[in-house]
XYZ file of C-alpha atoms in Angstrom:
553
model
C 47.967 43.571 3.989
C 48.362 44.910 0.402
C 45.548 46.906 -1.224
C 44.654 44.009 -3.547
C 44.452 41.608 -0.626
C 42.251 43.971 1.349
C 39.840 44.343 -1.579
C 39.745 40.584 -2.075
C 39.004 40.041 1.630
C 36.138 42.549 1.515
C 34.753 40.900 -1.627
C 34.819 37.446 -0.053
C 33.093 38.842 3.019
C 30.330 40.326 0.880
C 29.804 37.011 -0.956
C 29.634 35.042 2.308
C 27.177 37.539 3.728
C 25.021 37.235 0.609
C 25.015 33.424 0.897
C 24.132 33.587 4.586
C 21.375 36.067 3.851
C 20.001 33.939 1.034
C 19.824 30.854 3.238
C 18.261 32.733 6.152
C 15.197 33.530 4.024
C 12.486 30.922 3.452
C 12.021 29.684 -0.103
C 8.831 27.714 0.539
C 6.660 29.934 -1.660
C 8.947 29.712 -4.669
C 9.270 25.926 -4.410
C 5.508 25.528 -3.870
C 4.888 27.491 -7.045
C 6.852 24.886 -9.009
C 4.525 22.137 -7.746
C 1.318 24.138 -8.156
C 1.231 23.749 -11.936
C 1.247 19.939 -11.625
C -1.312 19.727 -8.823
C -4.400 17.789 -9.882
C -3.189 16.976 -13.373
C 0.283 15.486 -12.897
C 3.332 16.162 -14.987
C 6.985 16.978 -14.505
C 8.309 19.358 -11.849
C 11.862 20.525 -12.345
C 13.506 22.219 -9.377
C 16.450 24.253 -10.669
C 19.915 23.775 -9.222
C 20.635 25.953 -6.219
C 20.112 26.320 -2.489
C 16.633 26.431 -0.965
C 15.970 27.291 2.672
C 12.763 25.632 3.918
C 11.493 25.928 7.481
C 9.257 22.837 7.295
C 6.591 24.435 9.486
C 3.962 23.636 6.848
C 4.935 20.827 4.470
C 4.850 21.583 0.768
C 2.116 19.387 -0.789
C 2.879 16.489 -3.115
C 0.429 15.153 -5.692
C -0.126 11.942 -7.634
C 1.114 11.518 -11.174
C 4.103 13.807 -10.651
C 7.752 13.261 -11.550
C 10.182 15.535 -9.711
C 13.639 16.292 -11.072
C 15.715 17.920 -8.335
C 19.265 17.275 -9.524
C 21.550 19.998 -8.217
C 18.945 21.318 -5.766
C 20.018 21.563 -2.128
C 17.254 21.840 0.494
C 18.329 23.332 3.821
C 16.469 22.820 7.064
C 16.653 25.741 9.554
C 20.079 26.427 11.043
C 18.688 26.404 14.602
C 16.058 24.078 16.081
C 15.049 24.076 19.730
C 13.430 21.632 22.118
C 10.961 19.209 20.497
C 11.190 20.999 17.163
C 9.363 19.342 14.266
C 9.782 19.995 10.551
C 8.522 18.222 7.421
C 9.523 19.681 4.048
C 7.326 17.761 1.560
C 4.236 15.661 2.334
C 1.349 13.955 0.580
C -1.510 11.598 1.385
C -2.722 8.760 -0.854
C -0.085 9.432 -3.478
C 0.288 7.197 -6.536
C 2.453 7.152 -9.675
C 4.983 9.484 -8.092
C 8.709 9.703 -8.745
C 11.416 11.845 -7.146
C 14.870 12.016 -8.731
C 17.866 13.798 -7.199
C 18.062 16.534 -4.595
C 20.198 16.916 -1.493
C 18.737 17.556 1.986
C 20.909 19.282 4.596
C 20.348 19.384 8.356
C 22.230 19.588 11.637
C 21.383 16.437 13.570
C 22.653 16.424 17.149
C 26.066 14.819 17.530
C 27.469 14.239 21.055
C 31.033 14.235 19.695
C 30.717 17.897 18.690
C 31.459 20.677 21.143
C 28.539 22.739 19.810
C 25.212 21.657 18.319
C 22.664 23.850 16.572
C 19.811 21.356 17.011
C 18.509 19.776 20.188
C 18.667 15.950 20.472
C 14.874 15.617 20.234
C 14.538 17.726 17.085
C 12.727 15.722 14.412
C 13.063 16.638 10.758
C 11.709 14.669 7.803
C 12.256 15.497 4.164
C 9.569 13.545 2.255
C 6.533 12.085 4.059
C 3.822 10.064 2.301
C 0.893 8.645 4.287
C -2.160 6.508 3.520
C -5.727 6.586 4.801
C -7.630 3.324 5.445
C -9.765 3.792 2.325
C -7.027 5.486 0.302
C -4.449 4.330 -2.232
C -0.691 4.812 -2.148
C 1.253 2.984 -4.855
C 3.959 3.118 -7.500
C 6.484 5.342 -5.738
C 10.122 5.654 -6.843
C 12.918 7.614 -5.180
C 16.257 7.671 -6.979
C 19.557 9.531 -6.507
C 18.326 11.349 -3.405
C 21.082 12.356 -0.977
C 21.249 13.913 2.471
C 23.497 14.865 5.341
C 22.511 15.540 8.941
C 18.733 15.157 8.654
C 17.310 14.364 12.120
C 14.631 12.009 10.874
C 13.795 9.858 7.905
C 14.627 11.463 4.577
C 12.033 9.248 2.892
C 8.981 8.042 4.833
C 6.180 5.965 3.319
C 3.411 4.765 5.627
C 0.487 2.484 4.920
C -2.625 2.696 7.073
C -2.129 0.688 10.263
C -5.096 -0.764 12.106
C -5.765 1.356 15.214
C -4.987 -0.496 18.411
C -3.130 -3.337 16.678
C 0.616 -3.769 16.909
C 0.781 -5.864 13.723
C -2.199 -5.369 11.393
C -2.258 -3.065 8.374
C -5.591 -1.945 6.894
C -4.199 -0.573 3.625
C -0.675 -1.185 2.377
C 1.335 1.341 0.420
C 2.292 -0.676 -2.657
C 5.243 -0.787 -5.046
C 7.777 1.397 -3.230
C 11.304 1.633 -4.657
C 14.446 3.362 -3.343
C 17.457 3.249 -5.656
C 20.955 4.702 -5.521
C 20.224 7.029 -2.612
C 23.040 8.303 -0.379
C 21.583 9.196 3.016
C 24.404 10.037 5.412
C 24.180 10.857 9.107
C 20.403 10.913 8.630
C 17.632 9.529 10.812
C 16.217 10.299 14.232
C 19.005 10.860 16.753
C 19.316 8.246 19.498
C 21.577 8.121 22.531
C 21.843 4.302 22.604
C 20.815 2.071 25.477
C 22.399 3.087 28.767
C 24.620 5.852 27.325
C 23.504 8.714 29.600
C 23.079 6.354 32.565
C 26.639 5.071 32.257
C 28.142 8.564 32.212
C 26.010 9.495 35.239
C 27.049 6.445 37.252
C 30.750 6.416 36.238
C 31.473 10.133 35.580
C 35.207 9.808 36.246
C 35.620 7.804 33.013
C 34.370 10.649 30.820
C 35.293 14.152 29.717
C 33.775 17.343 31.058
C 31.806 17.708 27.814
C 30.351 14.212 28.156
C 29.459 14.814 31.796
C 27.724 18.065 30.824
C 25.640 16.253 28.217
C 24.567 13.627 30.761
C 23.784 16.275 33.371
C 21.530 18.083 30.890
C 19.776 15.196 29.164
C 19.653 12.305 31.643
C 16.374 11.904 33.537
C 17.404 13.800 36.654
C 13.932 13.223 38.112
C 14.987 9.586 38.609
C 17.935 10.553 40.829
C 17.479 10.623 44.625
C 19.876 11.781 47.316
C 22.145 12.614 48.949
C 22.098 9.294 50.771
C 23.361 8.125 54.110
C 24.354 4.480 54.327
C 25.976 3.362 57.580
C 28.145 0.330 58.154
C 26.262 -2.503 59.848
C 22.853 -0.965 59.082
C 20.313 -2.244 56.529
C 18.684 1.123 55.773
C 19.378 3.664 53.031
C 18.550 7.081 54.496
C 17.338 9.979 52.327
C 14.322 12.248 51.913
C 11.710 9.751 50.726
C 8.504 11.590 51.656
C 7.961 13.902 48.679
C 8.637 11.283 46.003
C 8.368 7.984 47.890
C 9.791 4.960 46.155
C 7.383 2.036 45.838
C 8.215 -1.448 47.019
C 9.439 -3.407 44.016
C 6.908 -5.780 42.522
C 7.702 -9.247 41.231
C 7.534 -8.825 37.452
C 8.329 -10.930 34.383
C 11.957 -10.876 33.320
C 11.043 -8.973 30.140
C 10.230 -5.839 32.160
C 13.294 -5.864 34.387
C 14.264 -2.522 35.783
C 10.802 -1.343 36.819
C 10.849 -0.215 40.467
C 14.536 -1.196 40.719
C 17.315 1.077 41.990
C 21.062 1.355 41.510
C 23.685 3.294 43.463
C 26.634 5.491 42.537
C 29.102 7.836 44.196
C 32.753 8.030 45.215
C 32.395 5.216 47.753
C 29.746 2.597 48.478
C 29.561 -0.274 50.966
C 31.745 -3.108 49.744
C 28.756 -5.412 49.320
C 27.017 -2.997 46.926
C 27.997 -3.010 43.246
C 27.910 0.396 41.607
C 25.298 0.456 38.828
C 23.781 -2.960 39.628
C 20.045 -3.180 40.128
C 18.611 -3.762 43.599
C 15.006 -3.969 44.719
C 13.075 -2.019 47.326
C 11.617 -4.303 49.992
C 10.546 -1.584 52.446
C 9.850 2.124 51.901
C 9.461 4.677 54.690
C 9.522 8.516 54.638
C 13.166 8.621 55.813
C 14.657 5.430 54.369
C 14.319 2.329 52.222
C 15.563 -1.222 52.595
C 16.832 -3.085 49.563
C 17.474 -6.669 48.514
C 19.027 -8.493 45.584
C 15.608 -9.829 44.517
C 12.037 -8.497 44.866
C 10.721 -9.573 48.259
C 14.182 -10.789 49.286
C 16.114 -10.398 52.507
C 17.305 -6.863 53.215
C 21.022 -6.266 52.670
C 23.070 -5.299 55.740
C 25.866 -3.041 54.594
C 29.565 -3.721 54.935
C 31.082 -0.272 55.141
C 29.537 3.166 54.639
C 28.784 5.344 51.620
C 30.473 8.645 50.803
C 28.485 11.884 51.261
C 27.939 12.249 47.504
C 26.242 8.856 47.140
C 23.031 8.864 45.097
C 20.528 6.329 43.780
C 18.636 6.078 40.503
C 15.125 4.689 40.662
C 13.105 3.002 37.912
C 15.989 1.670 35.851
C 13.648 0.761 33.024
C 13.306 4.470 32.251
C 16.948 5.209 33.015
C 18.499 2.538 30.772
C 16.446 0.681 28.116
C 13.770 3.269 27.316
C 16.158 6.239 27.336
C 17.780 5.088 24.083
C 15.981 8.015 22.426
C 15.918 11.583 23.780
C 13.015 12.593 25.973
C 10.412 14.221 23.735
C 11.783 12.790 20.480
C 9.592 12.610 17.404
C 8.219 9.855 15.160
C 9.952 7.458 12.827
C 13.316 5.743 12.699
C 16.177 5.475 10.260
C 17.377 7.347 7.201
C 14.313 5.881 5.502
C 11.173 4.580 7.193
C 8.854 2.190 5.355
C 5.954 0.946 7.493
C 2.936 -0.924 6.194
C 4.324 -1.278 2.676
C 3.973 -4.073 0.134
C 6.374 -4.885 -2.706
C 9.346 -2.897 -1.492
C 12.701 -2.614 -3.283
C 15.735 -0.902 -1.702
C 18.904 -1.315 -3.727
C 22.219 0.358 -4.355
C 21.903 2.790 -1.436
C 24.538 4.096 0.979
C 23.265 4.781 4.481
C 24.520 5.992 7.869
C 22.830 7.423 10.949
C 23.257 8.736 14.479
C 20.460 6.389 15.517
C 18.904 3.411 13.702
C 20.164 3.451 10.117
C 17.048 2.124 8.368
C 13.585 0.886 9.264
C 11.214 -1.506 7.490
C 8.212 -2.607 9.566
C 4.920 -4.451 9.005
C 5.830 -4.800 5.340
C 5.590 -7.613 2.792
C 7.466 -8.543 -0.325
C 10.732 -6.799 0.605
C 13.947 -6.857 -1.451
C 16.959 -5.191 0.198
C 19.887 -5.699 -2.133
C 23.319 -4.308 -2.897
C 23.249 -1.630 -0.215
C 26.070 -0.342 1.973
C 25.314 0.603 5.574
C 28.337 2.697 6.457
C 27.714 3.416 10.125
C 25.137 3.418 12.863
C 24.907 4.767 16.388
C 22.215 2.163 17.140
C 20.671 -0.557 14.963
C 22.321 -1.037 11.564
C 20.173 -3.411 9.444
C 16.642 -3.320 10.881
C 13.814 -5.527 9.596
C 11.319 -4.675 12.291
C 8.156 -6.304 13.565
C 5.772 -8.464 11.556
C 7.405 -8.392 8.136
C 6.803 -11.207 5.669
C 8.459 -12.442 2.485
C 11.784 -10.575 2.623
C 14.984 -11.223 0.680
C 18.160 -9.592 1.976
C 21.145 -10.158 -0.283
C 24.501 -8.726 -1.325
C 24.689 -5.997 1.318
C 27.649 -4.743 3.345
C 26.728 -3.658 6.870
C 29.239 -1.886 9.122
C 27.797 -1.386 12.579
C 30.606 0.956 13.753
C 30.191 -0.035 17.419
C 26.493 0.814 17.406
C 23.828 -1.489 18.806
C 22.749 -4.621 16.910
C 24.344 -5.084 13.505
C 21.203 -6.922 12.393
C 17.715 -7.114 13.890
C 14.893 -9.256 12.562
C 12.205 -8.574 15.109
C 8.905 -10.001 16.292
C 7.420 -12.774 14.203
C 8.911 -12.044 10.807
C 8.123 -14.866 8.367
C 9.590 -16.196 5.130
C 12.870 -14.298 5.378
C 16.069 -15.185 3.508
C 19.327 -13.400 4.354
C 21.992 -14.575 1.915
C 25.441 -13.400 0.867
C 25.892 -10.351 3.084
C 28.738 -9.055 5.241
C 28.025 -7.887 8.799
C 30.882 -6.399 10.804
C 31.752 -4.216 13.781
C 28.307 -4.238 15.366
C 27.814 -3.696 19.074
C 25.229 -6.217 20.273
C 25.400 -9.023 17.735
C 22.576 -10.136 15.425
C 19.141 -10.530 16.997
C 16.476 -12.781 15.467
C 13.246 -12.583 17.471
C 10.709 -15.413 17.131
C 10.917 -15.977 13.360
C 9.249 -18.595 11.197
C 10.668 -19.889 7.920
C 14.017 -18.150 8.254
C 17.170 -18.810 6.198
C 20.570 -17.312 7.072
C 23.101 -18.553 4.544
C 26.519 -17.741 3.075
C 27.033 -14.567 5.091
C 30.180 -13.236 6.749
C 30.025 -12.055 10.380
C 33.052 -10.281 11.868
C 33.273 -9.105 15.508
C 29.773 -7.814 16.156
C 29.886 -7.731 19.968
C 31.976 -4.602 20.494
C 29.546 -3.283 23.136
C 30.871 -6.133 25.316
C 34.371 -4.631 25.344
C 35.545 -3.519 28.765
C 36.056 0.049 27.630
C 33.861 2.938 28.845
C 33.481 4.437 25.372
C 33.101 1.333 23.226
C 31.554 -0.950 25.822
C 28.266 -0.611 27.690
C 27.583 -1.686 31.235
C 24.385 -3.484 32.135
C 22.103 -2.284 34.900
C 21.322 -5.901 35.794
C 24.901 -6.603 36.920
C 26.808 -3.306 36.860
C 29.367 -5.087 34.681
C 29.788 -4.893 30.909
C 27.132 -6.466 28.691
C 27.477 -9.954 27.207
C 26.067 -10.905 23.823
C 26.420 -13.746 21.363
C 27.423 -13.081 17.772
C 23.992 -14.458 16.730
C 21.036 -15.120 19.019
C 17.450 -16.289 18.610
C 14.848 -15.184 21.172
C 11.106 -15.122 21.810
C 9.033 -12.173 22.999
C 5.751 -13.839 23.932
C 5.249 -16.038 26.999
C 5.637 -19.559 25.669
C 6.551 -18.133 22.271
C 7.456 -20.532 19.472
C 9.676 -20.165 16.437
C 10.793 -22.613 13.816
C 11.947 -23.765 10.406
C 15.271 -22.010 10.901
C 18.293 -22.699 8.688
C 21.759 -21.330 9.552
C 24.024 -22.642 6.794
C 27.393 -21.896 5.229
C 28.136 -18.728 7.184
C 31.523 -17.583 8.467
C 31.477 -16.394 12.089
C 34.604 -14.606 13.309
C 33.683 -13.625 16.836
C 35.425 -10.953 18.856
C 37.154 -11.797 22.140
C 34.321 -10.409 24.280
C 31.450 -12.398 22.770
C 29.560 -14.619 25.204
C 28.897 -17.312 22.571
C 28.948 -17.627 18.817
C 25.252 -18.666 18.571
C 22.455 -19.081 21.105
C 18.887 -20.366 20.771
C 16.170 -19.547 23.304
C 13.681 -22.270 24.297
C 10.706 -22.602 21.978
C 12.451 -23.497 18.723
C 11.280 -26.291 16.434
C 13.188 -27.614 13.411
C 16.511 -25.836 13.681
C 19.255 -26.670 11.190
C 22.804 -25.368 11.818
C 25.147 -26.879 9.264
C 28.375 -26.292 7.336
C 29.292 -23.026 9.044
C 32.861 -21.890 9.741
C 33.744 -20.599 13.208
C 36.811 -18.438 13.770
C 38.015 -16.170 16.546
C 38.320 -16.726 20.274
C 34.642 -17.579 20.847
C 33.404 -20.425 18.623
C 30.720 -22.261 20.561
C 27.029 -22.872 20.078
C 25.538 -22.593 23.548
C 23.656 -25.633 24.927
C 20.224 -25.743 23.302
C 17.441 -26.376 25.806
C 13.695 -26.494 25.205
C 13.917 -26.849 21.424
C 12.825 -29.740 19.199
C 14.197 -31.317 16.036
C 17.612 -29.689 16.217
C 20.294 -30.683 13.705
C 23.872 -29.450 14.109
C 26.546 -30.905 11.872
C 29.527 -30.197 9.670
C 30.509 -26.941 11.361
C 34.229 -26.210 11.055
C 36.005 -24.842 14.124
C 33.021 -25.153 16.452
C 34.058 -25.674 20.075
C 30.720 -26.505 21.709
C 30.219 -28.878 24.601
C 27.302 -31.304 24.848
C 23.914 -29.829 24.170
C 21.305 -31.191 26.560
C 17.719 -31.008 25.398
C 18.375 -31.509 21.700
C 16.081 -33.803 19.768
């Protein structure tokens, strides 16, 4: 190397070392000093352009009546975060007349596709957290031009005061909350997705060594029992069952399937056992169990024997549905998390996440308009439980093979979803026991990619051991005897993928359902038979291929 080149190399090395050194220090005191002058009296806080390393161990306090200008400022979470790490950079309680403009938040959210990760999956990092006490007041909040990359939690969190012990009531709403033109990428609490670690554990041969290592480290190994001995012609599964005896499976409602159930995996199983499918314990002894296809059913007598490496997983509820998030993960969901808010506006934002992309729950008066959801490992558009008076319009939602491309959960009322595009979701669009619900003039394109028979894009179900089946759009209930009604599905275009189970399904309990003037394309174009619903009108749908629908009135 020439002398000039050697000098240049040394100079670059010095600069990089200076940058690394600068970011390894904590700048909390200097940033706090900028806010101190406005504390108690309000005013403008200008954070100069530059890089700020903040450990988030003690949040920097926010105050009412403050406008923050952070254009050009880059806030860095710690480079390394271990098991169950928690960090919040800025926080305030009962904040009103507050505005935050600009600023970029940088983290290192866990990503299974990377060979190395600096943060653990259950690390939880939040940038701005505003909470409300029951007798407090949070109102008039605006966040504009905020950006992020790799934050392992909500970048913006606003919480009203929820009623203790109630799953739906809010004591004090946070009012007048606006998010505009924010770009929050790869941000939000990390989530594995339903059945991800379980599937790698049960079918390891379909995955890479890196993927198998992740499952070995993060799957609930306490749920695995074995080695097993299963002999041809016998009806017993032999293993050490004295230290952690498996209970006999109880007869439970369908909604809690997987509790006390087991599944089997290994190189070889009896031919009348399906790898990954749930079975139920009908007898439990210190040296063996007997299993059946249903709780309390007749014990299965095995055709063929199991290989020496055969194992079982017990309590599939904890192995599959509830292990969507890492063990020990922290609070919140989505790149932004608005819970217990009233008069909410989210517009012109670009969002993506390695978990749920966004989260609005127990909120009223919601406008979600002109946003672009660019990718999601789990839920893409997420209007969660007990929201009321929501207008969702002009958005583009790309589910990128995540979970549901749209979820409107648990008793949302007075919701209109008009003029949006939903594509490439994993588990369709889920509408759960709504009332006064309009879905009109939207475009849906192949949102059942989790049904594909591919180990990386598709997901197997523990109920069957086969790949999942979902409709492009489905209405359900969550309460025993639950009712929903005043539902309009009008003028939409449904282009279903080849693996969809149906185009649309309705669970029993619906009243006044109107499905008219929609266009159905793709290989799956049917509305499943509608049973247990009243006052159903279906007409003028182009391309629909449904058979008779018993039970319609």
